[in-house]
Coordinates of N, CA, C and O in Angstrom, one line a residue:
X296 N 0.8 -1.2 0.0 CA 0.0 0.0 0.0 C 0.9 1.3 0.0 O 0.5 2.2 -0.8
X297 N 2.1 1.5 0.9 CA 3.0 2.0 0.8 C 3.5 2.7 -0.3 O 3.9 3.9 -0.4
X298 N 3.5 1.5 -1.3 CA 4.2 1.4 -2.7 C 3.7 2.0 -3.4 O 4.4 2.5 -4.3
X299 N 2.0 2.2 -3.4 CA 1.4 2.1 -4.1 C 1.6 3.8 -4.3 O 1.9 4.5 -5.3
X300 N 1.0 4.1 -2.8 CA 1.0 5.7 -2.8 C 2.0 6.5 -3.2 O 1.8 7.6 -3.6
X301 N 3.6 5.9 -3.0 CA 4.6 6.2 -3.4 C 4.6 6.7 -4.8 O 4.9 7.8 -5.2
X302 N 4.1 5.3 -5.6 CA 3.9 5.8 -6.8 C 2.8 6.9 -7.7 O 2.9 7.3 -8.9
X303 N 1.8 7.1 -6.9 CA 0.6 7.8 -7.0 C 0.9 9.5 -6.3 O 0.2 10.5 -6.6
X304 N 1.9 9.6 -5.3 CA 2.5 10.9 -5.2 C 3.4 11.5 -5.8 O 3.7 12.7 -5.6
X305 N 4.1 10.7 -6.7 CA 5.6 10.8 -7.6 C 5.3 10.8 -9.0 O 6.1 11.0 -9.9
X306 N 3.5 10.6 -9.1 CA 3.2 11.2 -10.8 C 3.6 12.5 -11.3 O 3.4 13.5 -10.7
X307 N 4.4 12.6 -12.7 CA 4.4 14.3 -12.5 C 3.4 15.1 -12.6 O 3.5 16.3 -12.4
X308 N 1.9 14.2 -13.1 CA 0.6 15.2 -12.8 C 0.8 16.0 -11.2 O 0.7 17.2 -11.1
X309 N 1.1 15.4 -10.6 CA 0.6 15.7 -9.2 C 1.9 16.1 -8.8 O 2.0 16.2 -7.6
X310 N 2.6 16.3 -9.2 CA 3.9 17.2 -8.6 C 3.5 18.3 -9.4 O 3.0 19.2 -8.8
X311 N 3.5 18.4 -10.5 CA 2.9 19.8 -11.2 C 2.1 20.1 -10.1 O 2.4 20.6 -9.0
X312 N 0.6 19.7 -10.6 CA -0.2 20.4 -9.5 C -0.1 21.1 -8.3 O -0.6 22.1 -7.9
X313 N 0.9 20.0 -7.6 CA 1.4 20.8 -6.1 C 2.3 22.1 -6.2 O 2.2 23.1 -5.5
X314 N 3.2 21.7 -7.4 CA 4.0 22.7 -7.5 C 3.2 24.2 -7.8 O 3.2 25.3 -7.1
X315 N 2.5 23.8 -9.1 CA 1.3 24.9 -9.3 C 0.6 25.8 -8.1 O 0.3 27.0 -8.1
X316 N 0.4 24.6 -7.1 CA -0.8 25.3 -6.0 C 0.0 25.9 -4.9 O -0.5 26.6 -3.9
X317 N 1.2 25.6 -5.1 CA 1.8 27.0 -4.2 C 2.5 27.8 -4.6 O 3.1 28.6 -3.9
X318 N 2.6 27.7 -6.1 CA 3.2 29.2 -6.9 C 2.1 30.0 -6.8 O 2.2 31.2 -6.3
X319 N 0.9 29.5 -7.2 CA -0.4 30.2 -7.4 C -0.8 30.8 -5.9 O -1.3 31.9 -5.9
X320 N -0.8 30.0 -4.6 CA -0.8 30.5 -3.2 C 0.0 31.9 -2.7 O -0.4 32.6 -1.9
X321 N 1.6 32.0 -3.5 CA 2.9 33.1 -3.4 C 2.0 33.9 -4.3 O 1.9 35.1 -3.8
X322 N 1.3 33.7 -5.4 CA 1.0 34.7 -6.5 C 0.0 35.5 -6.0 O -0.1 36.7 -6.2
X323 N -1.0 34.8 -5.2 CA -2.5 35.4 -4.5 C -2.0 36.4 -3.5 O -2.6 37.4 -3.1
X324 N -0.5 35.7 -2.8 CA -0.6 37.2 -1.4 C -0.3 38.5 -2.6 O -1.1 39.4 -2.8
X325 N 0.8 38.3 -3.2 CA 1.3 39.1 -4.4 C 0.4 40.6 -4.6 O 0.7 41.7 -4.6
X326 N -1.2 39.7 -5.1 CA -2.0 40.4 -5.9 C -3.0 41.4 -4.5 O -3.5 42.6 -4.6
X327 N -2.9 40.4 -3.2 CA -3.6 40.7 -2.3 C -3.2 42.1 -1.6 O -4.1 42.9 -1.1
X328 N -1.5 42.3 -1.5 CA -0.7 43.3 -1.6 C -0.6 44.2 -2.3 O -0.5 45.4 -2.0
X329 N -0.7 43.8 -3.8 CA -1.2 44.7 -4.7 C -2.2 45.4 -4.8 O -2.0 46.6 -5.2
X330 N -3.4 44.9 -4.5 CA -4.6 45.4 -4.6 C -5.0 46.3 -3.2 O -5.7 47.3 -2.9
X331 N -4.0 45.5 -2.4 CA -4.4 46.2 -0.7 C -3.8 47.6 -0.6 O -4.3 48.6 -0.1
X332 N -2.3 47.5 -1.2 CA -1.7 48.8 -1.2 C -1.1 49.8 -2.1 O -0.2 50.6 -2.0
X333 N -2.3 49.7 -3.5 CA -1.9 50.2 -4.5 C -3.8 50.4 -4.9 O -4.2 51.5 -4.6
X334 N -4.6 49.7 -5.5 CA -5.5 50.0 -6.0 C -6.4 50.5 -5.2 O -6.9 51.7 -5.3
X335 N -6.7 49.3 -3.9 CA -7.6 50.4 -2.8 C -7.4 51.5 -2.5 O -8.4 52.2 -2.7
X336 N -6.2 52.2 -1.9 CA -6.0 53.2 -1.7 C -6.4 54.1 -3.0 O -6.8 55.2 -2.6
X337 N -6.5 53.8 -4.3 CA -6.4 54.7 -5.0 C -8.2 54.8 -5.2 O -8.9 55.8 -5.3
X338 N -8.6 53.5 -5.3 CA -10.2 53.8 -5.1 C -10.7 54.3 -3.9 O -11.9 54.4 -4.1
X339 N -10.3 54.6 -2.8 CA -10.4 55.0 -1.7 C -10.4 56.9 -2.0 O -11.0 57.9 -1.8
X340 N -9.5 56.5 -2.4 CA -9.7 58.6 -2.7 C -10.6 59.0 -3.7 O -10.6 60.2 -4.0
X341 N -11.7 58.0 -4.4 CA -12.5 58.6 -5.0 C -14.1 58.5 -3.9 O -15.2 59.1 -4.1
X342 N -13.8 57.8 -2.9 CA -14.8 57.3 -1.9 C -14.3 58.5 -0.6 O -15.2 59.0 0.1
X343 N -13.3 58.7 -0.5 CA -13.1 59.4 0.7 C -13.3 58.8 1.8 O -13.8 59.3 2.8
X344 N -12.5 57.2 1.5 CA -12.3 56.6 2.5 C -11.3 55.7 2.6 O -10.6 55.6 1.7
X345 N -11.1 54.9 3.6 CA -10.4 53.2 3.1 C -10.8 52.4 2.4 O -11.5 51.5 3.0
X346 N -10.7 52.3 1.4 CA -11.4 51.1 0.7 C -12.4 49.8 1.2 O -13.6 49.5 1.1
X347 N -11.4 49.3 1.9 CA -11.4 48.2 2.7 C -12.3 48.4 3.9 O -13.0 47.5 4.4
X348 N -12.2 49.9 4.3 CA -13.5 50.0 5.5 C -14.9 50.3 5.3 O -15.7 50.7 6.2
X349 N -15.2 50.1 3.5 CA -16.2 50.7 3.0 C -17.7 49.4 3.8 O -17.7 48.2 3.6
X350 N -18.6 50.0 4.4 CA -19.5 48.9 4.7 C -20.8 49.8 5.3 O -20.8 50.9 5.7
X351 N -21.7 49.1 5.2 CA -23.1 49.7 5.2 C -23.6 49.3 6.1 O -24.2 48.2 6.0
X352 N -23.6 49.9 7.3 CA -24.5 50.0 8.7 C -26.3 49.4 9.0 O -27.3 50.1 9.1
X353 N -26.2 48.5 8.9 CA -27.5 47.8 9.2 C -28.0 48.1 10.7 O -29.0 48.7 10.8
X354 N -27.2 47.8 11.7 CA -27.6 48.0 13.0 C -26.5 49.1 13.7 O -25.4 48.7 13.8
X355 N -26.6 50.0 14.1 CA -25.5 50.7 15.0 C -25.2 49.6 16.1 O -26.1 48.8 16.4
X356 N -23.7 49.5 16.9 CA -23.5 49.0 18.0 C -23.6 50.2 18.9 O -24.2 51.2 18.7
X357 N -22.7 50.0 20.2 CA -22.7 51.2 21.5 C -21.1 50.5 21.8 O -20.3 49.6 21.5
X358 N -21.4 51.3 22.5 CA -19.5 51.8 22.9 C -19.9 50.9 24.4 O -20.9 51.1 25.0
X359 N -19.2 50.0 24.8 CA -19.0 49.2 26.2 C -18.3 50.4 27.3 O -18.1 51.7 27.1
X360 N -18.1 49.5 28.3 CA -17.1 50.5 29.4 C -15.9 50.4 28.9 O -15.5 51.5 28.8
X361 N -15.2 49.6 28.5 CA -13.5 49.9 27.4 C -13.6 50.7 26.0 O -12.7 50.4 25.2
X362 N -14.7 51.6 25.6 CA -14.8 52.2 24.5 C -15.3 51.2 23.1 O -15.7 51.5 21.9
X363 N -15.2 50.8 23.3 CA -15.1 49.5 22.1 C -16.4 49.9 21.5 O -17.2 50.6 22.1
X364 N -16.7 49.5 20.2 CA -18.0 49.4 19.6 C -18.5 48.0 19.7 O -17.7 47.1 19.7
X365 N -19.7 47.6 20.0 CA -20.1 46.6 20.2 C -21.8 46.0 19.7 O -22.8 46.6 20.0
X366 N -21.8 45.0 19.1 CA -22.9 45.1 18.8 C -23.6 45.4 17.0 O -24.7 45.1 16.7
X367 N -22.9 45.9 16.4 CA -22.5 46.6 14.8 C -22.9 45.5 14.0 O -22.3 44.4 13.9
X368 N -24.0 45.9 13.4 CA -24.0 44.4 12.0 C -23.9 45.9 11.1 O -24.3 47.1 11.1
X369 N -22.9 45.1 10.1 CA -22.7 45.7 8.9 C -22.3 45.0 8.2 O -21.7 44.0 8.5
X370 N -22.6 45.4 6.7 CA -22.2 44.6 5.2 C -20.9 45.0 4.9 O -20.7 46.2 4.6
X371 N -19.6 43.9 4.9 CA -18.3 45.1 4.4 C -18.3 45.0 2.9 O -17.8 44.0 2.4
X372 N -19.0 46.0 2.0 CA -19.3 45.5 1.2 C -17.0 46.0 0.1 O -16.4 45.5 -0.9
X373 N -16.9 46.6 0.6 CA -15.2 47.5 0.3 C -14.4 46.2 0.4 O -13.7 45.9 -0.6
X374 N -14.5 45.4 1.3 CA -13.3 43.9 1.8 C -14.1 43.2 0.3 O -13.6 42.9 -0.7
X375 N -15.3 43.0 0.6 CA -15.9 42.2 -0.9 C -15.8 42.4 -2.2 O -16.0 41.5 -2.9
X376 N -15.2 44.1 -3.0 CA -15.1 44.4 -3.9 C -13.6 44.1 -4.2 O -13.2 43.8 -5.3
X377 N -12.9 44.2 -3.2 CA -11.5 44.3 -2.9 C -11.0 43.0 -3.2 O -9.9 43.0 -3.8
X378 N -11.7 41.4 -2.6 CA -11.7 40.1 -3.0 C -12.1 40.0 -4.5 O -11.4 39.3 -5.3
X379 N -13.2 40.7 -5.0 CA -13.2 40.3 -6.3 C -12.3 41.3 -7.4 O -12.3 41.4 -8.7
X380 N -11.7 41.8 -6.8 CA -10.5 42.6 -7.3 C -9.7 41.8 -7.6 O -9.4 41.5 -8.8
X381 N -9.1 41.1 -6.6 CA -8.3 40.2 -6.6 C -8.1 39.0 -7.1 O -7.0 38.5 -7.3
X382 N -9.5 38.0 -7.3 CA -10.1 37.2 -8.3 C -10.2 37.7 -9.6 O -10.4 36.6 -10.2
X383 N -10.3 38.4 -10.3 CA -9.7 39.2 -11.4 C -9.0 39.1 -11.5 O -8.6 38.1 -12.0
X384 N -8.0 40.0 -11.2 CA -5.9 40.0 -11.0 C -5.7 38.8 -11.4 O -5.3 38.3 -12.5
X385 N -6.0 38.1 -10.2 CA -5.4 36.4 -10.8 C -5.5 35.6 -11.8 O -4.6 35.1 -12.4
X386 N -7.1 35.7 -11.9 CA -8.2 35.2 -13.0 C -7.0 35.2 -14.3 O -6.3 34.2 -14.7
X387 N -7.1 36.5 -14.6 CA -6.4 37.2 -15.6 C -5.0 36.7 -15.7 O -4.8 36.0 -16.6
X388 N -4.1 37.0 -14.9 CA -2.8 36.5 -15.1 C -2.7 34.8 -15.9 O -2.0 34.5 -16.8
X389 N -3.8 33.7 -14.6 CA -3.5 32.8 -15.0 C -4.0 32.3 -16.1 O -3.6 31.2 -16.6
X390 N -5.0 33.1 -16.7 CA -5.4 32.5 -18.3 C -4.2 33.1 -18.9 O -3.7 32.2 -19.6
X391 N -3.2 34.4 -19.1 CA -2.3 34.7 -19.6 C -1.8 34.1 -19.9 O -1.6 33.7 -21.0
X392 N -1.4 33.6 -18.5 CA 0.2 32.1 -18.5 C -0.6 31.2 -18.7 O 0.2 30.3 -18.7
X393 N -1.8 30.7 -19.1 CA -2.1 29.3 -19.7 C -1.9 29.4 -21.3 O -1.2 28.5 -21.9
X394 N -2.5 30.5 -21.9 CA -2.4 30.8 -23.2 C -0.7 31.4 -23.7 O -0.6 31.8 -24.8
X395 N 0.2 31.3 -23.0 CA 1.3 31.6 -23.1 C 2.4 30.5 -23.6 O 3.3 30.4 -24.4
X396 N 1.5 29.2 -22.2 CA 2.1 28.0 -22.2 C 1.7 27.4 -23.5 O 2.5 27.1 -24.4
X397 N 0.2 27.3 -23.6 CA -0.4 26.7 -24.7 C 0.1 27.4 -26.7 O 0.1 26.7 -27.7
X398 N 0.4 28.9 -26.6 CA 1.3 29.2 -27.5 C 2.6 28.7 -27.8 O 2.9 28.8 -29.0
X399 N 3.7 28.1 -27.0 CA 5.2 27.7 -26.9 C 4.7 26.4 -26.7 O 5.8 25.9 -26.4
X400 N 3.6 25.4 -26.7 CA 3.7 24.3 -27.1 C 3.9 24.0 -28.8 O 3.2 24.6 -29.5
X401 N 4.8 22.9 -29.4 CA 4.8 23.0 -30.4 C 3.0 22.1 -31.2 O 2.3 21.4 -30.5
X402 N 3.0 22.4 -31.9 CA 2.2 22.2 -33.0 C 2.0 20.8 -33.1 O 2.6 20.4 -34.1
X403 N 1.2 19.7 -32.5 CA 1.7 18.6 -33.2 C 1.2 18.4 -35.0 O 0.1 18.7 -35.5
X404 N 2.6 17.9 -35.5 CA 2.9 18.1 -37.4 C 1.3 16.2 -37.2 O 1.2 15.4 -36.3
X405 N 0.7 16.4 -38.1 CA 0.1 15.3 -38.4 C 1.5 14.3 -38.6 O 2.7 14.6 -38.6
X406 N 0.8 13.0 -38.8 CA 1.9 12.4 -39.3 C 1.8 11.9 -40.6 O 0.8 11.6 -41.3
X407 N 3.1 11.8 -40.9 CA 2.7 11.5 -42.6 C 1.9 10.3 -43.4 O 2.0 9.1 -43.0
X408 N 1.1 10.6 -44.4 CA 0.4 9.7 -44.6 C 1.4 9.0 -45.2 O 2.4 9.5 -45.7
X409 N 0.9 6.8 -45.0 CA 1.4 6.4 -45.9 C 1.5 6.7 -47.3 O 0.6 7.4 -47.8
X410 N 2.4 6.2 -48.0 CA 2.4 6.6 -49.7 C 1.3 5.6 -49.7 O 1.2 4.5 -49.2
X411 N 0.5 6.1 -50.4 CA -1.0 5.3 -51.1 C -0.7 4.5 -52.7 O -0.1 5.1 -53.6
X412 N -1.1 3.4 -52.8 CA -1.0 2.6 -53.6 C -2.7 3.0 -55.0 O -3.8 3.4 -54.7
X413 N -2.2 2.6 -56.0 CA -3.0 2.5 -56.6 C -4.0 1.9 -56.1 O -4.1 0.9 -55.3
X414 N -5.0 3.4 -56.9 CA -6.9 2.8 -56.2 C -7.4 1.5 -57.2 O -7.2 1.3 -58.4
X415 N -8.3 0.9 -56.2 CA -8.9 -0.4 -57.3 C -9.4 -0.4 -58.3 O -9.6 -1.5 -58.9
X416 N -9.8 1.1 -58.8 CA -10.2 1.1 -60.1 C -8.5 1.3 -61.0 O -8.3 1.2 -62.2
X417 N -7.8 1.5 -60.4 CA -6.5 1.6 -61.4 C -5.9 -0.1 -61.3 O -5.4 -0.5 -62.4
X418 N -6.0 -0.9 -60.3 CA -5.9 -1.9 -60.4 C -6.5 -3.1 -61.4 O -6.1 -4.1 -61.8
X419 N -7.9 -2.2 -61.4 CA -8.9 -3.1 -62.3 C -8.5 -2.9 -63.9 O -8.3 -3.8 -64.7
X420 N -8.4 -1.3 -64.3 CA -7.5 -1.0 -65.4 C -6.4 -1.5 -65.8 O -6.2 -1.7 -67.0
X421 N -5.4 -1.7 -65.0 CA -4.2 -2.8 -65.4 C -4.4 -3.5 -65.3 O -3.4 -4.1 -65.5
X422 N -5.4 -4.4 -65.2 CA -5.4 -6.2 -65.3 C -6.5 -6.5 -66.6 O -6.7 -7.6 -67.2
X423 N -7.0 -5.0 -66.7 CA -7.9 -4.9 -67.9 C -7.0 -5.1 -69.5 O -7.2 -5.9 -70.4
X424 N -5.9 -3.9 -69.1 CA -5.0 -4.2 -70.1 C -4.2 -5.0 -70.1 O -3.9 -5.2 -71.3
X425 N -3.7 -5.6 -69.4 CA -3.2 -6.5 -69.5 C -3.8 -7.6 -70.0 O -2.9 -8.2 -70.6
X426 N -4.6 -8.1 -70.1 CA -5.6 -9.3 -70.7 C -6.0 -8.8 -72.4 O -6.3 -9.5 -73.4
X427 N -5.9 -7.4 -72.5 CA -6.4 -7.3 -73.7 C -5.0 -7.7 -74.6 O -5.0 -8.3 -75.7
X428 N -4.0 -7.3 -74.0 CA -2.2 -7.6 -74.7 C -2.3 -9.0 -74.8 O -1.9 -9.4 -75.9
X429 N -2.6 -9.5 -74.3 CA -2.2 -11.0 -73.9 C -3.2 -11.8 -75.1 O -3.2 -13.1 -75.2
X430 N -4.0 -11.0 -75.7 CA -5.0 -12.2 -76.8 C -4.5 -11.7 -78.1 O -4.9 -12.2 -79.2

């Protein structure tokens, strides 16, 4: 059973894949960073606010005895635009690099047809003539 799995973890499907799923895990903070300290902010100055703290107040909370807000339902709806910011970014990049990869694969060439022999009607025509020489 040992063996088995041995060989079932050491496919290179599944080494790719692994390898894939944590370039692509390095690539998501990347975009997360990107998006957190470059685009938010810049959509944020058209909101006049933090991007990220953009959210729509359903319920007010109250302030406890340690000042705290407490109690607050709100929609963040800025952290959710901000996630699908970033599903984008990605989205995007990795159809790039698929279509990139899938460009620099070569072409497979068909392969060559066998040389084709006389069709049976050219067959039937030589054995035609030939019978007529032969009387």
């Amino acid at each position: 059973m040992l063996k088995e799995f041995k060989e079932f973890a050491m496919k290179g499907n599944l080494v790719d894949i692994a390898v894939g799923f944590v370039m692509g895990a390095a690539f998501k903070q990347v975009v997360t960073s990107f998006t957190g300290g470059i685009i938010s902010p810049l959509i944020g100055l058209v909101f006049k606010a933090d991007f990220k703290d953009l959210k729509w107040i359903a319920k007010e909370g109250t302030l406890n005895d340690a000042g705290e807000k407490v109690g607050e339902v709100a929609i963040l709806y800025g952290d959710f635009i901000t996630n699908v910011i970033d599903f984008v970014i990605v989205a995007f990049v990795m159809f790039m690099i698929v279509k990139g990869v899938n460009a620099t694969k070569k072409k497979e060439e068909p392969a060559p047809e066998a040389p084709k022999g006389p069709s049976q009607e050219d067959l039937l025509a030589e054995i035609r003539d030939l019978l007529a020489k032969q009387k």
